[in-house]
């Protein structure tokens, strides 16, 4: 299909693509994706961040203010924000038209993926909306080398749905990079049985995190960011 080869070309200069996903909402995908991108950029890696959460666009608010609209030149050129090449559908979405239906979401996402002109990058972090296996399947079809980072909380309810998502991803032959248990109250992580060979880490609940939202340098000084540092270490070693 023509659009798939265009997307393939658009993503060809990116070494690793990490998709931050979860089955449940509100588990910390956006703040993990944004902090991960900030930390990688601070370490000197060429890093991109793509906010694909049609319903809860928040990466720009986590990092700082909304930058100017991206310029277009044979495609959309991501904007620079805190050393990151940043792109979000926030620039294009018509909130009055939400909610989009499943197939509209899918085609909007594919259209956007085919339009962005990413530069050479070491890492691209993609922040997904919760659940929506069809969008995850689209990502796999469009970007076969994407690696998934699955976020859960320690709650039994979140862990059960995370396991189901992991099974679906495994059935689809996805590259699963890691499981992150966020908002942990102690270091004893849940059991992920057949997935125990994957990299897994806990990020603590940080009561000071809220105050750092919107300020990239304050965010990087939090205990939460220290927790995200474990993912950075696993990615870069
Ligand atoms: N480790 C943590 N400690 C304290 N607060 C946290 C932690 N992780 C996330 N939060 C808070 O939880 C809330 C939800 O986080 P976030 O928006 O990143 O979740 P999400 O999975 O992207 O949600 P959605 O599914 O709606 O996109 C935010 O207010 C965030 O600041
Ligand atoms: Mg989110």
mmCIF file of C-alpha atoms and ligand atoms in Angstrom:
data_model
loop_
_atom_site.group_PDB
_atom_site.id
_atom_site.type_symbol
_atom_site.label_atom_id
_atom_site.label_comp_id
_atom_site.label_asym_id
_atom_site.label_seq_id
_atom_site.Cartn_x
_atom_site.Cartn_y
_atom_site.Cartn_z
ATOM 1 C CA UNK A 1 0.000 0.000 0.000
ATOM 2 C CA UNK A 2 1.324 3.430 -0.956
ATOM 3 C CA UNK A 3 0.711 5.044 2.430
ATOM 4 C CA UNK A 4 2.674 2.312 4.236
ATOM 5 C CA UNK A 5 5.750 2.858 2.091
ATOM 6 C CA UNK A 6 5.466 6.618 2.665
ATOM 7 C CA UNK A 7 5.305 6.039 6.447
ATOM 8 C CA UNK A 8 8.234 3.646 6.169
ATOM 9 C CA UNK A 9 10.251 6.363 4.478
ATOM 10 C CA UNK A 10 9.156 9.000 7.034
ATOM 11 C CA UNK A 11 10.409 6.809 9.908
ATOM 12 C CA UNK A 12 13.502 5.483 8.160
ATOM 13 C CA UNK A 13 15.949 7.836 9.922
ATOM 14 C CA UNK A 14 14.870 6.838 13.425
ATOM 15 C CA UNK A 15 16.942 4.210 15.223
ATOM 16 C CA UNK A 16 14.472 3.139 17.919
ATOM 17 C CA UNK A 17 10.760 3.797 18.293
ATOM 18 C CA UNK A 18 9.196 3.257 21.694
ATOM 19 C CA UNK A 19 5.415 3.136 21.996
ATOM 20 C CA UNK A 20 4.113 3.877 25.502
ATOM 21 C CA UNK A 21 0.786 2.084 25.884
ATOM 22 C CA UNK A 22 -1.597 0.721 28.509
ATOM 23 C CA UNK A 23 -4.969 -0.895 28.656
ATOM 24 C CA UNK A 24 -6.216 1.341 31.466
ATOM 25 C CA UNK A 25 -6.334 5.141 31.436
ATOM 26 C CA UNK A 26 -4.604 7.423 33.909
ATOM 27 C CA UNK A 27 -1.709 5.085 34.717
ATOM 28 C CA UNK A 28 0.988 7.621 33.781
ATOM 29 C CA UNK A 29 1.725 7.002 30.080
ATOM 30 C CA UNK A 30 1.930 10.677 29.132
ATOM 31 C CA UNK A 31 4.111 11.749 32.026
ATOM 32 C CA UNK A 32 6.404 8.738 31.552
ATOM 33 C CA UNK A 33 6.638 9.325 27.771
ATOM 34 C CA UNK A 34 7.388 13.049 28.231
ATOM 35 C CA UNK A 35 9.920 12.551 31.042
ATOM 36 C CA UNK A 36 11.623 9.737 29.148
ATOM 37 C CA UNK A 37 11.994 12.002 26.106
ATOM 38 C CA UNK A 38 13.365 14.845 28.260
ATOM 39 C CA UNK A 39 15.887 12.548 29.951
ATOM 40 C CA UNK A 40 17.089 11.045 26.668
ATOM 41 C CA UNK A 41 17.477 14.536 25.147
ATOM 42 C CA UNK A 42 19.372 15.708 28.228
ATOM 43 C CA UNK A 43 21.771 12.784 27.816
ATOM 44 C CA UNK A 44 22.527 14.030 24.311
ATOM 45 C CA UNK A 45 20.421 11.579 22.321
ATOM 46 C CA UNK A 46 18.504 12.981 19.368
ATOM 47 C CA UNK A 47 14.978 12.451 20.611
ATOM 48 C CA UNK A 48 11.455 12.880 19.295
ATOM 49 C CA UNK A 49 8.125 12.815 21.122
ATOM 50 C CA UNK A 50 4.810 12.191 19.394
ATOM 51 C CA UNK A 51 1.548 12.676 21.305
ATOM 52 C CA UNK A 52 -1.101 10.484 19.697
ATOM 53 C CA UNK A 53 -3.655 10.634 22.506
ATOM 54 C CA UNK A 54 -6.625 12.058 20.615
ATOM 55 C CA UNK A 55 -8.722 12.394 23.755
ATOM 56 C CA UNK A 56 -6.212 13.486 26.380
ATOM 57 C CA UNK A 57 -3.492 15.488 24.668
ATOM 58 C CA UNK A 58 -1.182 16.467 27.498
ATOM 59 C CA UNK A 59 2.508 16.084 26.618
ATOM 60 C CA UNK A 60 2.873 19.766 25.723
ATOM 61 C CA UNK A 61 1.349 20.744 29.115
ATOM 62 C CA UNK A 62 3.677 18.355 30.953
ATOM 63 C CA UNK A 63 6.806 19.719 29.255
ATOM 64 C CA UNK A 64 5.836 23.391 29.161
ATOM 65 C CA UNK A 65 3.756 25.673 27.050
ATOM 66 C CA UNK A 66 2.366 24.841 23.635
ATOM 67 C CA UNK A 67 4.919 25.833 21.015
ATOM 68 C CA UNK A 68 4.082 27.546 17.740
ATOM 69 C CA UNK A 69 2.382 25.505 15.031
ATOM 70 C CA UNK A 70 4.747 23.305 13.040
ATOM 71 C CA UNK A 71 5.928 24.509 9.661
ATOM 72 C CA UNK A 72 5.188 22.561 6.525
ATOM 73 C CA UNK A 73 7.626 21.790 3.759
ATOM 74 C CA UNK A 74 6.916 18.554 1.894
ATOM 75 C CA UNK A 75 5.362 17.370 5.144
ATOM 76 C CA UNK A 76 5.051 18.584 8.727
ATOM 77 C CA UNK A 77 8.280 19.507 10.489
ATOM 78 C CA UNK A 78 8.189 18.751 14.257
ATOM 79 C CA UNK A 79 8.721 21.756 16.551
ATOM 80 C CA UNK A 80 11.629 22.047 18.990
ATOM 81 C CA UNK A 81 10.685 22.053 22.645
ATOM 82 C CA UNK A 82 13.207 21.579 25.496
ATOM 83 C CA UNK A 83 15.662 19.893 23.115
ATOM 84 C CA UNK A 84 13.014 17.479 21.823
ATOM 85 C CA UNK A 85 11.569 17.220 18.315
ATOM 86 C CA UNK A 86 7.915 17.386 19.254
ATOM 87 C CA UNK A 87 4.755 16.610 17.347
ATOM 88 C CA UNK A 88 1.197 16.350 18.578
ATOM 89 C CA UNK A 89 -2.202 16.166 17.016
ATOM 90 C CA UNK A 90 -3.095 19.029 19.369
ATOM 91 C CA UNK A 91 -2.022 21.300 16.500
ATOM 92 C CA UNK A 92 -4.668 19.898 14.175
ATOM 93 C CA UNK A 93 -7.502 18.502 16.195
ATOM 94 C CA UNK A 94 -10.885 20.117 16.082
ATOM 95 C CA UNK A 95 -12.186 19.552 19.614
ATOM 96 C CA UNK A 96 -15.719 20.261 18.474
ATOM 97 C CA UNK A 97 -15.529 17.156 16.272
ATOM 98 C CA UNK A 98 -14.549 14.778 19.074
ATOM 99 C CA UNK A 99 -15.232 11.992 19.793
ATOM 100 C CA UNK A 100 -13.993 10.465 16.579
ATOM 101 C CA UNK A 101 -15.216 6.958 15.836
ATOM 102 C CA UNK A 102 -12.786 4.032 15.691
ATOM 103 C CA UNK A 103 -12.162 4.079 11.933
ATOM 104 C CA UNK A 104 -11.837 7.890 11.911
ATOM 105 C CA UNK A 105 -9.271 7.685 14.719
ATOM 106 C CA UNK A 106 -7.380 5.109 12.747
ATOM 107 C CA UNK A 107 -7.342 7.062 9.510
ATOM 108 C CA UNK A 108 -6.451 10.338 11.286
ATOM 109 C CA UNK A 109 -3.529 8.614 12.977
ATOM 110 C CA UNK A 110 -2.289 7.028 9.743
ATOM 111 C CA UNK A 111 -2.606 10.354 7.923
ATOM 112 C CA UNK A 112 -0.539 12.069 10.608
ATOM 113 C CA UNK A 113 2.118 9.320 10.609
ATOM 114 C CA UNK A 114 2.496 9.714 6.863
ATOM 115 C CA UNK A 115 2.798 13.501 7.082
ATOM 116 C CA UNK A 116 5.516 14.071 9.706
ATOM 117 C CA UNK A 117 9.052 14.643 8.449
ATOM 118 C CA UNK A 118 11.160 13.319 11.323
ATOM 119 C CA UNK A 119 14.856 14.191 11.256
ATOM 120 C CA UNK A 120 17.547 11.644 12.125
ATOM 121 C CA UNK A 121 16.716 10.469 15.648
ATOM 122 C CA UNK A 122 18.183 8.040 18.166
ATOM 123 C CA UNK A 123 14.802 7.621 19.863
ATOM 124 C CA UNK A 124 11.202 8.475 19.112
ATOM 125 C CA UNK A 125 8.768 8.112 22.006
ATOM 126 C CA UNK A 126 5.095 7.733 21.069
ATOM 127 C CA UNK A 127 2.420 8.451 23.690
ATOM 128 C CA UNK A 128 -0.727 6.406 22.985
ATOM 129 C CA UNK A 129 -4.303 6.750 24.206
ATOM 130 C CA UNK A 130 -5.382 4.007 26.646
ATOM 131 C CA UNK A 131 -6.572 0.627 25.340
ATOM 132 C CA UNK A 132 -7.709 0.710 21.740
ATOM 133 C CA UNK A 133 -6.079 -2.438 20.431
ATOM 134 C CA UNK A 134 -7.032 -1.415 16.904
ATOM 135 C CA UNK A 135 -4.759 1.657 17.110
ATOM 136 C CA UNK A 136 -1.976 -0.516 18.484
ATOM 137 C CA UNK A 137 -2.505 -2.928 15.576
ATOM 138 C CA UNK A 138 -2.327 0.058 13.191
ATOM 139 C CA UNK A 139 0.943 1.174 14.767
ATOM 140 C CA UNK A 140 2.380 -2.319 14.289
ATOM 141 C CA UNK A 141 1.271 -2.386 10.672
ATOM 142 C CA UNK A 142 2.652 1.091 9.966
ATOM 143 C CA UNK A 143 5.845 0.893 12.055
ATOM 144 C CA UNK A 144 6.925 -2.772 12.285
ATOM 145 C CA UNK A 145 10.068 -1.930 14.266
ATOM 146 C CA UNK A 146 8.090 -0.208 17.064
ATOM 147 C CA UNK A 147 8.843 -1.514 20.557
ATOM 148 C CA UNK A 148 6.181 -1.385 23.263
ATOM 149 C CA UNK A 149 6.549 -0.110 26.794
ATOM 150 C CA UNK A 150 3.492 -1.196 28.776
ATOM 151 C CA UNK A 151 2.500 0.890 31.781
ATOM 152 C CA UNK A 152 0.403 -0.331 34.678
ATOM 153 C CA UNK A 153 -0.140 0.584 38.309
ATOM 154 C CA UNK A 154 0.254 -1.924 41.157
ATOM 155 C CA UNK A 155 -3.539 -2.304 41.409
ATOM 156 C CA UNK A 156 -4.750 -5.840 40.710
ATOM 157 C CA UNK A 157 -7.296 -4.370 38.306
ATOM 158 C CA UNK A 158 -4.659 -2.573 36.254
ATOM 159 C CA UNK A 159 -2.283 -5.540 36.348
ATOM 160 C CA UNK A 160 -4.972 -7.927 35.075
ATOM 161 C CA UNK A 161 -5.765 -5.698 32.091
ATOM 162 C CA UNK A 162 -2.041 -5.103 31.444
ATOM 163 C CA UNK A 163 -1.544 -8.881 31.268
ATOM 164 C CA UNK A 164 -4.382 -9.141 28.753
ATOM 165 C CA UNK A 165 -2.803 -6.425 26.622
ATOM 166 C CA UNK A 166 0.564 -8.217 26.823
ATOM 167 C CA UNK A 167 -1.066 -11.465 25.630
ATOM 168 C CA UNK A 168 -2.686 -9.637 22.687
ATOM 169 C CA UNK A 169 0.641 -7.991 21.799
ATOM 170 C CA UNK A 170 2.441 -11.331 22.025
ATOM 171 C CA UNK A 171 -0.202 -12.920 19.771
ATOM 172 C CA UNK A 172 0.394 -10.123 17.271
ATOM 173 C CA UNK A 173 4.152 -10.787 17.469
ATOM 174 C CA UNK A 174 4.870 -7.313 18.798
ATOM 175 C CA UNK A 175 8.307 -6.302 20.081
ATOM 176 C CA UNK A 176 7.690 -5.716 23.776
ATOM 177 C CA UNK A 177 10.497 -3.764 25.397
ATOM 178 C CA UNK A 178 9.364 -3.336 29.004
ATOM 179 C CA UNK A 179 6.673 -3.378 31.644
ATOM 180 C CA UNK A 180 6.626 -0.373 33.954
ATOM 181 C CA UNK A 181 4.714 -0.496 37.201
ATOM 182 C CA UNK A 182 4.038 3.151 37.982
ATOM 183 C CA UNK A 183 2.908 4.795 41.222
ATOM 184 C CA UNK A 184 4.406 1.947 43.257
ATOM 185 C CA UNK A 185 4.251 2.308 47.016
ATOM 186 C CA UNK A 186 7.046 -0.208 47.622
ATOM 187 C CA UNK A 187 9.563 -2.179 45.592
ATOM 188 C CA UNK A 188 7.659 -5.453 45.447
ATOM 189 C CA UNK A 189 6.351 -5.591 41.927
ATOM 190 C CA UNK A 190 3.494 -7.772 40.722
ATOM 191 C CA UNK A 191 4.100 -11.095 39.034
ATOM 192 C CA UNK A 192 3.912 -11.050 35.262
ATOM 193 C CA UNK A 193 4.305 -14.840 34.905
ATOM 194 C CA UNK A 194 5.116 -15.728 31.317
ATOM 195 C CA UNK A 195 6.432 -12.185 30.703
ATOM 196 C CA UNK A 196 9.061 -12.277 33.413
ATOM 197 C CA UNK A 197 11.859 -12.349 30.833
ATOM 198 C CA UNK A 198 10.973 -8.740 29.868
ATOM 199 C CA UNK A 199 12.653 -5.733 31.439
ATOM 200 C CA UNK A 200 10.446 -4.621 34.298
ATOM 201 C CA UNK A 201 10.787 -1.733 36.706
ATOM 202 C CA UNK A 202 8.831 0.169 39.338
ATOM 203 C CA UNK A 203 8.448 3.941 39.432
ATOM 204 C CA UNK A 204 7.466 5.250 42.867
ATOM 205 C CA UNK A 205 4.415 7.338 43.637
ATOM 206 C CA UNK A 206 5.789 10.876 44.014
ATOM 207 C CA UNK A 207 3.601 13.330 45.887
ATOM 208 C CA UNK A 208 5.745 16.233 44.604
ATOM 209 C CA UNK A 209 5.262 15.375 40.942
ATOM 210 C CA UNK A 210 2.157 17.504 40.442
ATOM 211 C CA UNK A 211 4.078 20.721 41.296
ATOM 212 C CA UNK A 212 6.687 19.984 38.619
ATOM 213 C CA UNK A 213 4.213 19.534 35.758
ATOM 214 C CA UNK A 214 4.727 22.236 33.131
ATOM 215 C CA UNK A 215 8.364 22.850 34.104
ATOM 216 C CA UNK A 216 10.801 20.527 32.336
ATOM 217 C CA UNK A 217 13.798 21.197 34.585
ATOM 218 C CA UNK A 218 11.761 20.760 37.781
ATOM 219 C CA UNK A 219 10.313 17.543 36.356
ATOM 220 C CA UNK A 220 13.807 16.138 35.785
ATOM 221 C CA UNK A 221 14.683 16.702 39.453
ATOM 222 C CA UNK A 222 11.790 14.647 40.867
ATOM 223 C CA UNK A 223 11.976 11.155 42.399
ATOM 224 C CA UNK A 224 9.579 10.186 39.623
ATOM 225 C CA UNK A 225 12.246 11.159 37.039
ATOM 226 C CA UNK A 226 14.794 9.062 38.942
ATOM 227 C CA UNK A 227 12.417 6.126 38.459
ATOM 228 C CA UNK A 228 12.103 6.874 34.743
ATOM 229 C CA UNK A 229 15.937 6.897 34.704
ATOM 230 C CA UNK A 230 15.815 3.092 35.126
ATOM 231 C CA UNK A 231 14.018 2.845 31.786
ATOM 232 C CA UNK A 232 16.584 5.197 30.210
ATOM 233 C CA UNK A 233 19.380 3.018 31.550
ATOM 234 C CA UNK A 234 17.767 -0.136 30.143
ATOM 235 C CA UNK A 235 17.229 1.570 26.771
ATOM 236 C CA UNK A 236 20.761 2.884 26.464
ATOM 237 C CA UNK A 237 22.760 -0.069 27.793
HETATM 238 N N1 LIG B 1 4.554 8.120 39.836
HETATM 239 C C1 LIG B 1 3.608 9.062 39.990
HETATM 240 N N2 LIG B 1 3.478 9.746 41.176
HETATM 241 C C2 LIG B 1 2.513 10.676 41.346
HETATM 242 N N3 LIG B 1 1.625 11.027 40.403
HETATM 243 C C3 LIG B 1 1.695 10.391 39.203
HETATM 244 C C4 LIG B 1 2.677 9.392 38.934
HETATM 245 N N4 LIG B 1 2.520 8.956 37.669
HETATM 246 C C5 LIG B 1 1.476 9.652 37.158
HETATM 247 N N5 LIG B 1 0.985 10.511 38.064
HETATM 248 C C6 LIG B 1 -0.141 11.425 37.874
HETATM 249 O O1 LIG B 1 -1.258 10.659 37.432
HETATM 250 C C7 LIG B 1 -2.035 11.400 36.506
HETATM 251 C C8 LIG B 1 -2.231 10.615 35.225
HETATM 252 O O2 LIG B 1 -1.002 10.576 34.528
HETATM 253 P P1 LIG B 1 -0.981 10.613 32.939
HETATM 254 O O3 LIG B 1 -1.848 11.669 32.388
HETATM 255 O O4 LIG B 1 0.454 10.601 32.517
HETATM 256 O O5 LIG B 1 -1.659 9.181 32.656
HETATM 257 P P2 LIG B 1 -2.078 8.566 31.246
HETATM 258 O O6 LIG B 1 -1.899 7.083 31.356
HETATM 259 O O7 LIG B 1 -1.356 9.237 30.135
HETATM 260 O O8 LIG B 1 -3.616 8.933 31.179
HETATM 261 P P3 LIG B 1 -4.580 8.768 29.879
HETATM 262 O O9 LIG B 1 -4.843 7.297 29.764
HETATM 263 O O10 LIG B 1 -5.783 9.546 30.232
HETATM 264 O O11 LIG B 1 -3.825 9.303 28.701
HETATM 265 C C9 LIG B 1 -1.314 12.728 36.301
HETATM 266 O O12 LIG B 1 -1.899 13.710 37.111
HETATM 267 C C10 LIG B 1 0.095 12.427 36.743
HETATM 268 O O13 LIG B 1 0.769 13.565 37.210
HETATM 269 MG MG1 LIG B 2 -2.082 10.234 28.404
#
